[in-house]
Amino acid sequence: MPAMIELTDACKTFTMHLQGGIRLPVVRGVSLAVMPGECVVLSGPSGAGKSSVLKMIFGNYRCDEGRIFIHHQDATIDLARAEPRQILSVRRHTIGYVSQFLRAVPRVPAIDVVAEPLFVAGAAREEGRSRAGSLLRRLNIPERLWSLPPSTFSGGEQQRVNIARGFLPDLPILLLDEPTASLDAANRAVVVDLITEKKRAGVAMLAIVHDDEVREAIADRIVDVTAFAAAA
Amino acid sequence: MAEQMMHDGAAPLMIAEGLGKTYGRLVACRDISFNLYSGEVLAIVGESGSGKSTLLQMLSAQLTPSAGRVSYRMRDGVTRDLASLGEAERRFLFRTDWGYVHQDPAMGLRMAVSAGANVGERLMAVGWNHYGRIRDTATSWLERVEIDTSRIDDAPRTYSGGMRQRLQIARNLVTEPRLVFMDEPTGGLDVSVQARLLDLMRSLVSELGLAAIVVTHDLAVARLLSHRIMVMKGGQVIEAGLTDQVLDDPHEGYTQLLVSSVLPG
């Protein structure tokens, strides 16, 4: 069975032109693989480059060197060298990403924010909204909030909307950047259940989690990012 | 093989190759090339004088390039050089397959005739002649762009700026174009009005599977609307790629300056 994610010698450096061209090495020599149904947790102190690794895999950050192989639609694609529209296709069909913060679009109701990935994949309005609603209910977002834009929600509510949006579509890869950071115990437990269900469905996950209990519950393997520290 | 898989083997909708425009010794645009596929939204960003409006005019066949060419895949599937089209063919593109949303709605609307006629006119230009059907279609488009249909017989000069811009969008989309050019579509509008318009454009573009080329100096507009971005400076494209990649991880000094100059939202 092929790995869903496979990084070999990936490397990332920022060059800050506005600060006299300072080079900020972030990570180098990142090599890791994630198999279907496996949840790999990235560990390391803050600033070690954990989020940068996720962003390189999702394509927010460009990869300077090395390779990022993704199993996408029965083929392997190197995202480090992919065209923009290939990366978009990978995001539509293969990789989901749950970030810490919701980048809300003004005026779009929460239920549509959550269902949007299904709409993009061609789902009907009714079906998309009904699936989005049941996930929001599970994450304890009261129904009276569904028709409101999440920009007015609390931090924890926004995060749960973001989690629902990330977990709703059936994508084979999920990247999780502190999905439980501002949640209470009850909602943390829901997220752990969701991750367990995804695993059972064969989804490959790469996660950053600071909460020891959550990490314990979800991690099949831990990869220490400090091993990839880029010597300045 | 991967290439083919991504867009089901379809050829690009528009191809720009080595486009340039000079006015005497002044270089307005230099060596610009890209492919645009169906359903893709491309943002062209840069400051005033960067050449982005000149580029948009060349792409939409309103200005003849000094160098290079623009090709477009017509509805019959044949990709043609825009320069080789006759006047009638070019007019046909403008009436049906393309939309052009001007920054100033007064440039894209007839301000003294009714809103219904503004939308209906585009349909009549492509041969619709049944008054009832034209009016029904115009009404449903006013609804889609959130204009109160009781205002259908009013002229846009009685409309607010935001309503005029939404009417201009309805007028452009009624013929179901495959490609829409937008020149600073939210420029000159209040922030709250901009948000509504952006949200509307975003959902229409994705529902209709439109390709669009949006010129803007506003990076927030580019982030919300576009898949891909080209950053222009001094008539050249200095950085291009996936929108969130270019905005989250800008490589060129000028792009870093643009991104760092955005006020936190």
Short mmCIF file of C-alpha atoms in Angstrom, two decimals:
data_model
loop_
_atom_site.label_atom_id
_atom_site.label_comp_id
_atom_site.label_asym_id
_atom_site.label_seq_id
_atom_site.Cartn_x
_atom_site.Cartn_y
_atom_site.Cartn_z
CA MET A 1 0.00 0.00 0.00
CA PRO A 2 1.53 3.35 -0.99
CA ALA A 3 2.12 6.15 1.52
CA MET A 4 -0.44 8.94 1.23
CA ILE A 5 2.13 11.59 2.14
CA GLU A 6 5.85 11.18 1.64
CA LEU A 7 8.35 13.98 2.15
CA THR A 8 11.96 13.52 1.21
CA ASP A 9 14.55 16.12 2.21
CA ALA A 10 12.07 18.98 2.13
CA CYS A 11 13.58 22.33 2.96
CA LYS A 12 12.17 25.78 3.69
CA THR A 13 13.89 29.12 4.16
CA PHE A 14 12.34 32.57 4.26
CA THR A 15 14.23 35.45 2.72
CA MET A 16 13.07 38.76 4.17
CA HIS A 17 13.78 41.37 1.52
CA LEU A 18 12.41 44.20 3.63
CA GLN A 19 14.85 43.36 6.44
CA GLY A 20 17.97 43.61 4.32
CA GLY A 21 17.59 40.15 2.81
CA ILE A 22 17.93 38.23 6.10
CA ARG A 23 17.55 34.51 5.52
CA LEU A 24 15.48 32.64 8.07
CA PRO A 25 15.99 28.91 7.74
CA VAL A 26 12.89 27.09 9.01
CA VAL A 27 13.37 23.38 8.39
CA ARG A 28 15.62 21.20 6.27
CA GLY A 29 15.94 17.56 5.44
CA VAL A 30 12.33 16.86 6.37
CA SER A 31 11.64 13.23 5.53
CA LEU A 32 8.54 11.46 6.76
CA ALA A 33 5.70 9.31 5.49
CA VAL A 34 2.08 8.86 6.50
CA MET A 35 0.17 5.72 5.59
CA PRO A 36 -3.58 5.39 5.09
CA GLY A 37 -5.42 5.13 8.41
CA GLU A 38 -2.45 6.47 10.31
CA CYS A 39 -2.26 9.59 12.46
CA VAL A 40 1.25 11.01 12.80
CA VAL A 41 1.73 13.82 15.30
CA LEU A 42 4.50 16.39 14.86
CA SER A 43 6.16 17.38 18.10
CA GLY A 44 8.68 20.02 19.05
CA PRO A 45 8.73 23.41 20.75
CA SER A 46 6.92 26.33 19.27
CA GLY A 47 8.96 27.84 16.45
CA ALA A 48 10.43 24.49 15.48
CA GLY A 49 8.60 24.62 12.14
CA LYS A 50 5.68 22.24 12.71
CA SER A 51 3.09 24.52 11.09
CA SER A 52 5.49 25.31 8.27
CA VAL A 53 5.70 21.60 7.43
CA LEU A 54 1.88 21.39 7.23
CA LYS A 55 1.74 24.55 5.13
CA MET A 56 4.32 23.14 2.71
CA ILE A 57 2.20 20.02 2.28
CA PHE A 58 -0.96 22.03 1.73
CA GLY A 59 0.89 24.34 -0.65
CA ASN A 60 0.54 27.61 1.28
CA TYR A 61 4.30 27.68 1.58
CA ARG A 62 6.58 26.84 -1.27
CA CYS A 63 9.10 24.09 -0.78
CA ASP A 64 12.62 25.27 -1.70
CA GLU A 65 14.22 21.85 -2.02
CA GLY A 66 13.23 18.23 -1.73
CA ARG A 67 10.00 16.51 -2.66
CA ILE A 68 6.47 16.31 -1.36
CA PHE A 69 4.78 13.27 -2.81
CA ILE A 70 1.03 13.01 -2.43
CA HIS A 71 -1.10 10.08 -3.47
CA HIS A 72 -3.76 11.84 -5.52
CA GLN A 73 -6.44 10.17 -7.64
CA ASP A 74 -4.59 6.88 -8.09
CA ALA A 75 -1.32 8.55 -8.98
CA THR A 76 1.56 10.23 -7.21
CA ILE A 77 2.12 13.92 -7.60
CA ASP A 78 5.09 15.97 -6.35
CA LEU A 79 3.53 19.07 -4.82
CA ALA A 80 6.91 20.78 -4.58
CA ARG A 81 6.84 21.05 -8.36
CA ALA A 82 3.13 21.11 -9.13
CA GLU A 83 1.27 23.73 -11.14
CA PRO A 84 -1.23 25.94 -9.28
CA ARG A 85 -4.22 24.18 -10.81
CA GLN A 86 -2.81 20.79 -9.81
CA ILE A 87 -2.49 21.98 -6.22
CA LEU A 88 -6.09 23.20 -6.39
CA SER A 89 -7.20 19.82 -7.63
CA VAL A 90 -5.31 18.12 -4.79
CA ARG A 91 -7.09 20.41 -2.31
CA ARG A 92 -10.46 19.71 -3.85
CA HIS A 93 -10.12 15.94 -3.96
CA THR A 94 -7.35 14.81 -1.62
CA ILE A 95 -6.08 17.09 1.16
CA GLY A 96 -8.14 18.83 3.82
CA TYR A 97 -6.62 21.32 6.23
CA VAL A 98 -7.91 22.43 9.60
CA SER A 99 -6.06 25.53 10.73
CA GLN A 100 -6.27 27.19 14.11
CA PHE A 101 -8.11 30.18 12.80
CA LEU A 102 -11.09 30.52 10.58
CA ARG A 103 -10.59 32.80 7.63
CA ALA A 104 -14.22 33.84 7.46
CA VAL A 105 -15.82 35.29 4.39
CA PRO A 106 -18.05 38.22 5.27
CA ARG A 107 -21.78 37.52 5.13
CA VAL A 108 -21.60 33.76 4.47
CA PRO A 109 -23.68 31.85 7.05
CA ALA A 110 -21.86 29.28 9.21
CA ILE A 111 -23.73 26.36 7.67
CA ASP A 112 -22.56 27.33 4.17
CA VAL A 113 -19.00 27.93 5.37
CA VAL A 114 -19.03 24.32 6.58
CA ALA A 115 -20.78 22.88 3.50
CA GLU A 116 -18.73 24.83 0.95
CA PRO A 117 -16.20 22.03 0.28
CA LEU A 118 -19.15 19.78 -0.57
CA PHE A 119 -20.70 22.40 -2.86
CA VAL A 120 -17.36 22.81 -4.63
CA ALA A 121 -17.27 19.03 -5.16
CA GLY A 122 -20.72 19.26 -6.75
CA ALA A 123 -23.09 18.37 -3.89
CA ALA A 124 -26.65 19.74 -3.94
CA ARG A 125 -27.49 22.60 -1.55
CA GLU A 126 -29.96 20.56 0.50
CA GLU A 127 -27.71 17.57 0.97
CA GLY A 128 -24.65 19.68 1.75
CA ARG A 129 -26.50 21.72 4.35
CA SER A 130 -28.03 18.70 5.98
CA ARG A 131 -24.66 16.99 6.38
CA ALA A 132 -23.09 20.23 7.60
CA GLY A 133 -25.92 20.64 10.12
CA SER A 134 -25.46 17.24 11.66
CA LEU A 135 -21.73 17.82 12.14
CA LEU A 136 -22.33 21.28 13.65
CA ARG A 137 -24.85 19.70 16.03
CA ARG A 138 -22.28 17.10 17.04
CA LEU A 139 -19.81 19.88 17.75
CA ASN A 140 -22.38 21.61 19.94
CA ILE A 141 -22.98 24.67 17.74
CA PRO A 142 -26.60 25.63 18.48
CA GLU A 143 -28.90 25.64 15.47
CA ARG A 144 -29.85 29.29 15.96
CA LEU A 145 -26.25 30.22 15.00
CA TRP A 146 -26.15 28.27 11.74
CA SER A 147 -27.58 31.03 9.59
CA LEU A 148 -25.21 33.68 11.00
CA PRO A 149 -21.77 34.50 9.61
CA PRO A 150 -19.14 33.06 11.98
CA SER A 151 -17.24 36.37 12.17
CA THR A 152 -19.54 37.23 15.09
CA PHE A 153 -18.84 33.95 16.95
CA SER A 154 -16.55 33.37 19.93
CA GLY A 155 -13.06 31.96 19.34
CA GLY A 156 -14.09 28.44 20.37
CA GLU A 157 -17.21 28.51 18.20
CA GLN A 158 -15.20 29.71 15.21
CA GLN A 159 -12.75 26.91 15.73
CA ARG A 160 -15.52 24.34 15.82
CA VAL A 161 -16.96 25.75 12.58
CA ASN A 162 -13.50 25.39 11.09
CA ILE A 163 -13.24 21.80 12.35
CA ALA A 164 -16.63 20.95 10.87
CA ARG A 165 -15.57 22.45 7.54
CA GLY A 166 -12.35 20.42 7.56
CA PHE A 167 -13.88 17.12 8.67
CA LEU A 168 -17.04 17.19 6.56
CA PRO A 169 -15.72 16.20 3.13
CA ASP A 170 -14.46 12.63 2.71
CA LEU A 171 -10.88 13.41 1.76
CA PRO A 172 -8.12 10.80 2.07
CA ILE A 173 -5.62 13.17 3.75
CA LEU A 174 -6.20 15.59 6.64
CA LEU A 175 -3.73 18.09 8.06
CA LEU A 176 -4.62 19.27 11.56
CA ASP A 177 -2.97 22.35 13.06
CA GLU A 178 -3.95 22.39 16.74
CA PRO A 179 -7.59 21.51 16.13
CA THR A 180 -8.38 21.43 19.86
CA ALA A 181 -6.48 24.55 20.97
CA SER A 182 -9.40 26.59 22.31
CA LEU A 183 -11.97 23.87 23.01
CA ASP A 184 -13.45 22.68 26.29
CA ALA A 185 -13.17 19.04 27.42
CA ALA A 186 -16.50 17.94 25.93
CA ASN A 187 -15.67 19.33 22.49
CA ARG A 188 -12.12 18.00 22.65
CA ALA A 189 -13.63 14.56 23.11
CA VAL A 190 -15.84 15.05 20.04
CA VAL A 191 -12.77 15.95 17.96
CA VAL A 192 -10.93 12.86 19.23
CA ASP A 193 -13.93 10.75 18.16
CA LEU A 194 -13.98 12.40 14.74
CA ILE A 195 -10.28 11.67 14.28
CA THR A 196 -10.78 8.05 15.33
CA GLU A 197 -13.59 7.67 12.79
CA LYS A 198 -11.41 9.17 10.05
CA LYS A 199 -8.66 6.70 10.91
CA ARG A 200 -11.06 3.81 10.66
CA ALA A 201 -12.10 5.14 7.24
CA GLY A 202 -8.45 4.96 6.13
CA VAL A 203 -7.68 8.67 6.20
CA ALA A 204 -4.01 9.61 6.58
CA MET A 205 -3.54 12.42 9.11
CA LEU A 206 -0.64 14.63 10.07
CA ALA A 207 -1.35 16.67 13.19
CA ILE A 208 0.03 19.26 15.57
CA VAL A 209 -1.45 18.90 19.06
CA HIS A 210 -0.23 20.49 22.26
CA ASP A 211 -2.74 18.83 24.57
CA ASP A 212 -1.06 15.69 26.02
CA GLU A 213 -4.32 13.85 26.53
CA VAL A 214 -5.46 14.42 22.94
CA ARG A 215 -2.04 13.47 21.59
CA GLU A 216 -2.11 10.28 23.62
CA ALA A 217 -5.54 9.44 22.25
CA ILE A 218 -4.87 10.01 18.56
CA ALA A 219 -1.15 9.51 17.81
CA ASP A 220 -0.01 6.30 16.16
CA ARG A 221 3.48 7.73 15.82
CA ILE A 222 5.27 10.90 16.88
CA VAL A 223 7.81 12.67 14.70
CA ASP A 224 10.05 15.19 16.43
CA VAL A 225 10.49 18.22 14.19
CA THR A 226 13.58 19.45 16.06
CA ALA A 227 15.43 16.72 14.14
CA PHE A 228 14.83 18.87 11.06
CA ALA A 229 15.99 22.09 12.68
CA ALA A 230 17.75 24.21 10.12
CA ALA A 231 21.07 25.33 11.57
CA ALA A 232 21.21 29.08 11.14
CA MET B 1 -0.51 12.34 -17.57
CA ALA B 2 -1.04 14.33 -14.42
CA GLU B 3 -1.66 17.41 -16.56
CA GLN B 4 -4.43 15.71 -18.43
CA MET B 5 -6.09 14.42 -15.31
CA MET B 6 -6.35 17.88 -13.79
CA HIS B 7 -8.61 19.48 -16.32
CA ASP B 8 -10.08 16.49 -18.10
CA GLY B 9 -7.91 17.05 -21.13
CA ALA B 10 -9.51 20.41 -21.94
CA ALA B 11 -7.33 23.00 -23.62
CA PRO B 12 -6.81 26.38 -21.92
CA LEU B 13 -9.59 28.91 -22.42
CA MET B 14 -7.14 31.75 -22.96
CA ILE B 15 -3.44 31.74 -23.75
CA ALA B 16 -1.25 34.82 -23.52
CA GLU B 17 2.18 34.50 -25.12
CA GLY B 18 4.94 37.09 -24.78
CA LEU B 19 2.50 39.99 -24.59
CA GLY B 20 3.97 43.45 -24.68
CA LYS B 21 2.83 47.01 -25.24
CA THR B 22 4.99 50.01 -25.88
CA TYR B 23 4.06 53.63 -26.46
CA GLY B 24 7.08 55.06 -28.22
CA ARG B 25 9.88 54.51 -25.71
CA LEU B 26 7.52 53.88 -22.83
CA VAL B 27 7.10 50.21 -21.99
CA ALA B 28 3.64 49.61 -20.51
CA CYS B 29 3.79 45.79 -20.50
CA ARG B 30 6.60 43.38 -21.24
CA ASP B 31 6.74 39.68 -22.02
CA ILE B 32 3.63 38.42 -20.25
CA SER B 33 2.59 34.79 -20.71
CA PHE B 34 0.04 32.60 -18.98
CA ASN B 35 -2.67 30.01 -19.56
CA LEU B 36 -6.15 30.42 -18.12
CA TYR B 37 -8.43 27.39 -17.80
CA SER B 38 -12.21 27.21 -17.55
CA GLY B 39 -13.44 27.97 -14.05
CA GLU B 40 -10.20 29.61 -12.98
CA VAL B 41 -10.10 33.06 -11.44
CA LEU B 42 -6.87 34.95 -12.04
CA ALA B 43 -6.11 38.15 -10.14
CA ILE B 44 -3.70 40.71 -11.54
CA VAL B 45 -2.41 42.92 -8.73
CA GLY B 46 -0.06 45.85 -8.61
CA GLU B 47 -0.05 49.56 -7.97
CA SER B 48 -1.28 52.24 -10.36
CA GLY B 49 1.02 52.44 -13.34
CA SER B 50 2.16 48.82 -13.03
CA GLY B 51 0.61 47.98 -16.38
CA LYS B 52 -2.28 45.87 -15.12
CA SER B 53 -5.00 47.86 -16.87
CA THR B 54 -3.05 47.89 -20.13
CA LEU B 55 -2.75 44.12 -19.84
CA LEU B 56 -6.49 43.72 -19.23
CA GLN B 57 -7.26 45.79 -22.31
CA MET B 58 -5.00 43.65 -24.46
CA LEU B 59 -6.51 40.45 -23.10
CA SER B 60 -10.00 41.69 -23.85
CA ALA B 61 -9.10 42.73 -27.40
CA GLN B 62 -9.61 46.42 -26.75
CA LEU B 63 -5.97 47.24 -27.31
CA THR B 64 -3.63 45.75 -29.91
CA PRO B 65 -0.41 44.32 -28.42
CA SER B 66 2.94 45.59 -29.72
CA ALA B 67 4.35 42.10 -29.21
CA GLY B 68 3.06 38.60 -28.59
CA ARG B 69 -0.50 37.38 -28.87
CA VAL B 70 -3.65 36.32 -27.07
CA SER B 71 -5.55 33.21 -28.14
CA TYR B 72 -9.03 32.20 -27.02
CA ARG B 73 -10.86 28.89 -27.25
CA MET B 74 -14.14 29.75 -29.01
CA ARG B 75 -17.42 28.00 -28.24
CA ASP B 76 -16.82 25.63 -31.17
CA GLY B 77 -13.64 24.41 -29.41
CA VAL B 78 -11.23 26.04 -31.84
CA THR B 79 -8.51 28.20 -30.28
CA ARG B 80 -8.05 31.40 -32.27
CA ASP B 81 -5.63 34.31 -32.19
CA LEU B 82 -7.68 37.35 -31.15
CA ALA B 83 -5.85 39.47 -33.72
CA SER B 84 -7.14 37.20 -36.49
CA LEU B 85 -10.80 37.71 -35.59
CA GLY B 86 -12.95 39.91 -37.76
CA GLU B 87 -14.87 42.80 -36.26
CA ALA B 88 -18.12 40.82 -36.25
CA GLU B 89 -16.53 37.86 -34.45
CA ARG B 90 -15.01 40.14 -31.86
CA ARG B 91 -18.35 41.84 -31.26
CA PHE B 92 -19.97 38.44 -30.91
CA LEU B 93 -17.46 37.53 -28.18
CA PHE B 94 -18.23 40.74 -26.34
CA ARG B 95 -21.96 40.22 -26.56
CA THR B 96 -22.10 36.60 -25.51
CA ASP B 97 -19.02 34.77 -24.38
CA TRP B 98 -17.32 37.56 -22.46
CA GLY B 99 -18.37 39.95 -19.76
CA TYR B 100 -16.59 43.14 -18.80
CA VAL B 101 -17.23 44.70 -15.41
CA HIS B 102 -15.93 48.26 -15.26
CA GLN B 103 -14.86 49.96 -12.06
CA ASP B 104 -17.30 52.76 -12.84
CA PRO B 105 -20.75 51.22 -13.44
CA ALA B 106 -21.66 54.23 -15.58
CA MET B 107 -19.20 52.89 -18.18
CA GLY B 108 -20.87 49.51 -18.34
CA LEU B 109 -24.51 50.54 -17.98
CA ARG B 110 -26.87 52.82 -19.82
CA MET B 111 -27.72 55.13 -16.98
CA ALA B 112 -30.90 56.62 -18.40
CA VAL B 113 -32.78 53.45 -19.37
CA SER B 114 -34.45 51.06 -16.93
CA ALA B 115 -32.60 48.33 -15.04
CA GLY B 116 -34.71 45.72 -16.81
CA ALA B 117 -33.73 47.13 -20.19
CA ASN B 118 -30.06 47.18 -19.19
CA VAL B 119 -30.18 43.46 -18.57
CA GLY B 120 -32.59 42.67 -21.41
CA GLU B 121 -30.52 44.53 -23.97
CA ARG B 122 -27.74 41.92 -23.78
CA LEU B 123 -30.32 39.21 -24.45
CA MET B 124 -31.80 41.06 -27.40
CA ALA B 125 -28.31 41.46 -28.82
CA VAL B 126 -28.06 37.69 -29.03
CA GLY B 127 -31.42 37.32 -30.70
CA TRP B 128 -33.98 37.05 -27.90
CA ASN B 129 -37.19 38.72 -29.02
CA HIS B 130 -39.94 37.51 -26.71
CA TYR B 131 -40.68 40.42 -24.37
CA GLY B 132 -42.17 38.29 -21.59
CA ARG B 133 -39.23 35.89 -21.49
CA ILE B 134 -36.72 38.73 -21.56
CA ARG B 135 -38.49 40.43 -18.67
CA ASP B 136 -38.71 37.20 -16.66
CA THR B 137 -35.03 36.49 -17.16
CA ALA B 138 -34.11 40.07 -16.25
CA THR B 139 -36.26 39.81 -13.11
CA SER B 140 -34.63 36.60 -12.01
CA TRP B 141 -31.17 38.11 -12.54
CA LEU B 142 -32.07 41.16 -10.47
CA GLU B 143 -33.06 38.73 -7.70
CA ARG B 144 -29.79 36.86 -8.03
CA VAL B 145 -27.81 40.04 -7.55
CA GLU B 146 -30.08 41.04 -4.66
CA ILE B 147 -31.80 44.00 -6.27
CA ASP B 148 -35.40 44.56 -5.20
CA THR B 149 -37.40 43.61 -8.31
CA SER B 150 -39.84 46.47 -7.70
CA ARG B 151 -37.00 48.68 -8.95
CA ILE B 152 -36.85 46.95 -12.36
CA ASP B 153 -38.36 49.91 -14.21
CA ASP B 154 -36.14 52.48 -12.54
CA ALA B 155 -33.03 53.75 -14.29
CA PRO B 156 -29.67 52.97 -12.64
CA ARG B 157 -28.97 56.67 -12.18
CA THR B 158 -31.48 56.44 -9.32
CA TYR B 159 -29.52 53.50 -7.78
CA SER B 160 -26.82 53.57 -5.11
CA GLY B 161 -23.22 52.77 -6.08
CA GLY B 162 -23.42 49.21 -4.77
CA MET B 163 -26.72 48.54 -6.59
CA ARG B 164 -25.31 49.92 -9.84
CA GLN B 165 -22.33 47.60 -9.57
CA ARG B 166 -24.60 44.60 -8.91
CA LEU B 167 -26.75 45.60 -11.89
CA GLN B 168 -23.65 45.78 -14.06
CA ILE B 169 -22.79 42.25 -12.97
CA ALA B 170 -26.30 41.01 -13.83
CA ARG B 171 -26.08 42.66 -17.25
CA ASN B 172 -22.80 40.90 -17.88
CA LEU B 173 -23.76 37.45 -16.68
CA VAL B 174 -27.21 37.17 -18.25
CA THR B 175 -25.81 35.77 -21.50
CA GLU B 176 -23.88 33.11 -19.57
CA PRO B 177 -20.40 34.15 -20.64
CA ARG B 178 -17.48 31.78 -20.08
CA LEU B 179 -15.01 34.54 -19.25
CA VAL B 180 -15.50 37.76 -17.32
CA PHE B 181 -12.99 40.59 -17.12
CA MET B 182 -13.24 42.78 -14.04
CA ASP B 183 -11.41 46.06 -13.63
CA GLU B 184 -11.27 47.06 -9.94
CA PRO B 185 -14.84 45.83 -9.44
CA THR B 186 -15.03 46.98 -5.82
CA GLY B 187 -13.10 50.22 -6.24
CA GLY B 188 -14.93 53.30 -5.04
CA LEU B 189 -17.45 51.41 -2.90
CA ASP B 190 -17.90 51.60 0.89
CA VAL B 191 -16.29 48.74 2.79
CA SER B 192 -19.62 47.19 3.85
CA VAL B 193 -20.90 47.40 0.26
CA GLN B 194 -17.65 45.83 -0.97
CA ALA B 195 -18.09 42.83 1.31
CA ARG B 196 -21.58 42.15 -0.05
CA LEU B 197 -20.41 42.51 -3.63
CA LEU B 198 -17.39 40.26 -3.10
CA ASP B 199 -19.50 37.57 -1.53
CA LEU B 200 -21.96 37.79 -4.40
CA MET B 201 -19.25 37.64 -7.06
CA ARG B 202 -17.58 34.75 -5.29
CA SER B 203 -20.71 32.63 -5.23
CA LEU B 204 -21.77 33.51 -8.79
CA VAL B 205 -18.33 32.67 -10.17
CA SER B 206 -18.32 29.28 -8.48
CA GLU B 207 -21.97 28.44 -9.26
CA LEU B 208 -21.59 29.31 -12.93
CA GLY B 209 -18.08 27.84 -13.23
CA LEU B 210 -16.89 31.10 -14.77
CA ALA B 211 -13.34 31.94 -15.63
CA ALA B 212 -12.45 35.46 -14.62
CA ILE B 213 -9.55 37.87 -14.85
CA VAL B 214 -9.75 40.43 -12.08
CA VAL B 215 -7.55 43.50 -11.97
CA THR B 216 -7.28 44.92 -8.47
CA HIS B 217 -4.88 46.77 -6.24
CA ASP B 218 -6.65 45.29 -3.21
CA LEU B 219 -4.98 42.09 -1.98
CA ALA B 220 -8.03 41.20 0.13
CA VAL B 221 -10.14 41.13 -3.04
CA ALA B 222 -7.55 38.94 -4.72
CA ARG B 223 -7.50 36.56 -1.75
CA LEU B 224 -11.25 36.20 -1.62
CA LEU B 225 -11.94 35.87 -5.32
CA SER B 226 -8.98 34.35 -7.08
CA HIS B 227 -7.29 30.98 -7.39
CA ARG B 228 -4.16 32.37 -8.95
CA ILE B 229 -2.41 35.68 -8.82
CA MET B 230 0.09 37.62 -10.92
CA VAL B 231 1.95 40.49 -9.28
CA MET B 232 2.92 43.26 -11.69
CA LYS B 233 5.51 45.97 -11.35
CA GLY B 234 6.89 48.27 -14.02
CA GLY B 235 4.96 46.45 -16.76
CA GLN B 236 6.30 43.01 -15.87
CA VAL B 237 4.99 40.05 -13.94
CA ILE B 238 7.43 39.73 -11.05
CA GLU B 239 5.75 36.88 -9.18
CA ALA B 240 2.91 34.48 -9.98
CA GLY B 241 1.32 31.40 -8.50
CA LEU B 242 -1.42 30.07 -6.31
CA THR B 243 -3.07 33.01 -4.54
CA ASP B 244 -2.59 31.92 -0.93
CA GLN B 245 0.94 30.75 -1.69
CA VAL B 246 1.99 34.10 -3.12
CA LEU B 247 0.27 36.02 -0.31
CA ASP B 248 1.39 33.74 2.57
CA ASP B 249 4.89 33.10 1.26
CA PRO B 250 5.84 35.99 -1.04
CA HIS B 251 9.32 35.62 -2.51
CA GLU B 252 9.95 38.93 -4.24
CA GLY B 253 10.79 42.02 -2.24
CA TYR B 254 8.04 44.04 -3.89
CA THR B 255 5.40 41.39 -3.15
CA GLN B 256 6.58 41.23 0.47
CA LEU B 257 6.17 45.00 0.64
CA LEU B 258 2.63 44.81 -0.77
CA VAL B 259 1.63 42.02 1.62
CA SER B 260 3.16 43.72 4.65
CA SER B 261 1.41 46.98 3.77
CA VAL B 262 -2.07 45.48 4.24
CA LEU B 263 -3.74 46.64 7.42
CA PRO B 264 -4.72 43.72 9.64
CA GLY B 265 -8.40 42.91 9.10
#
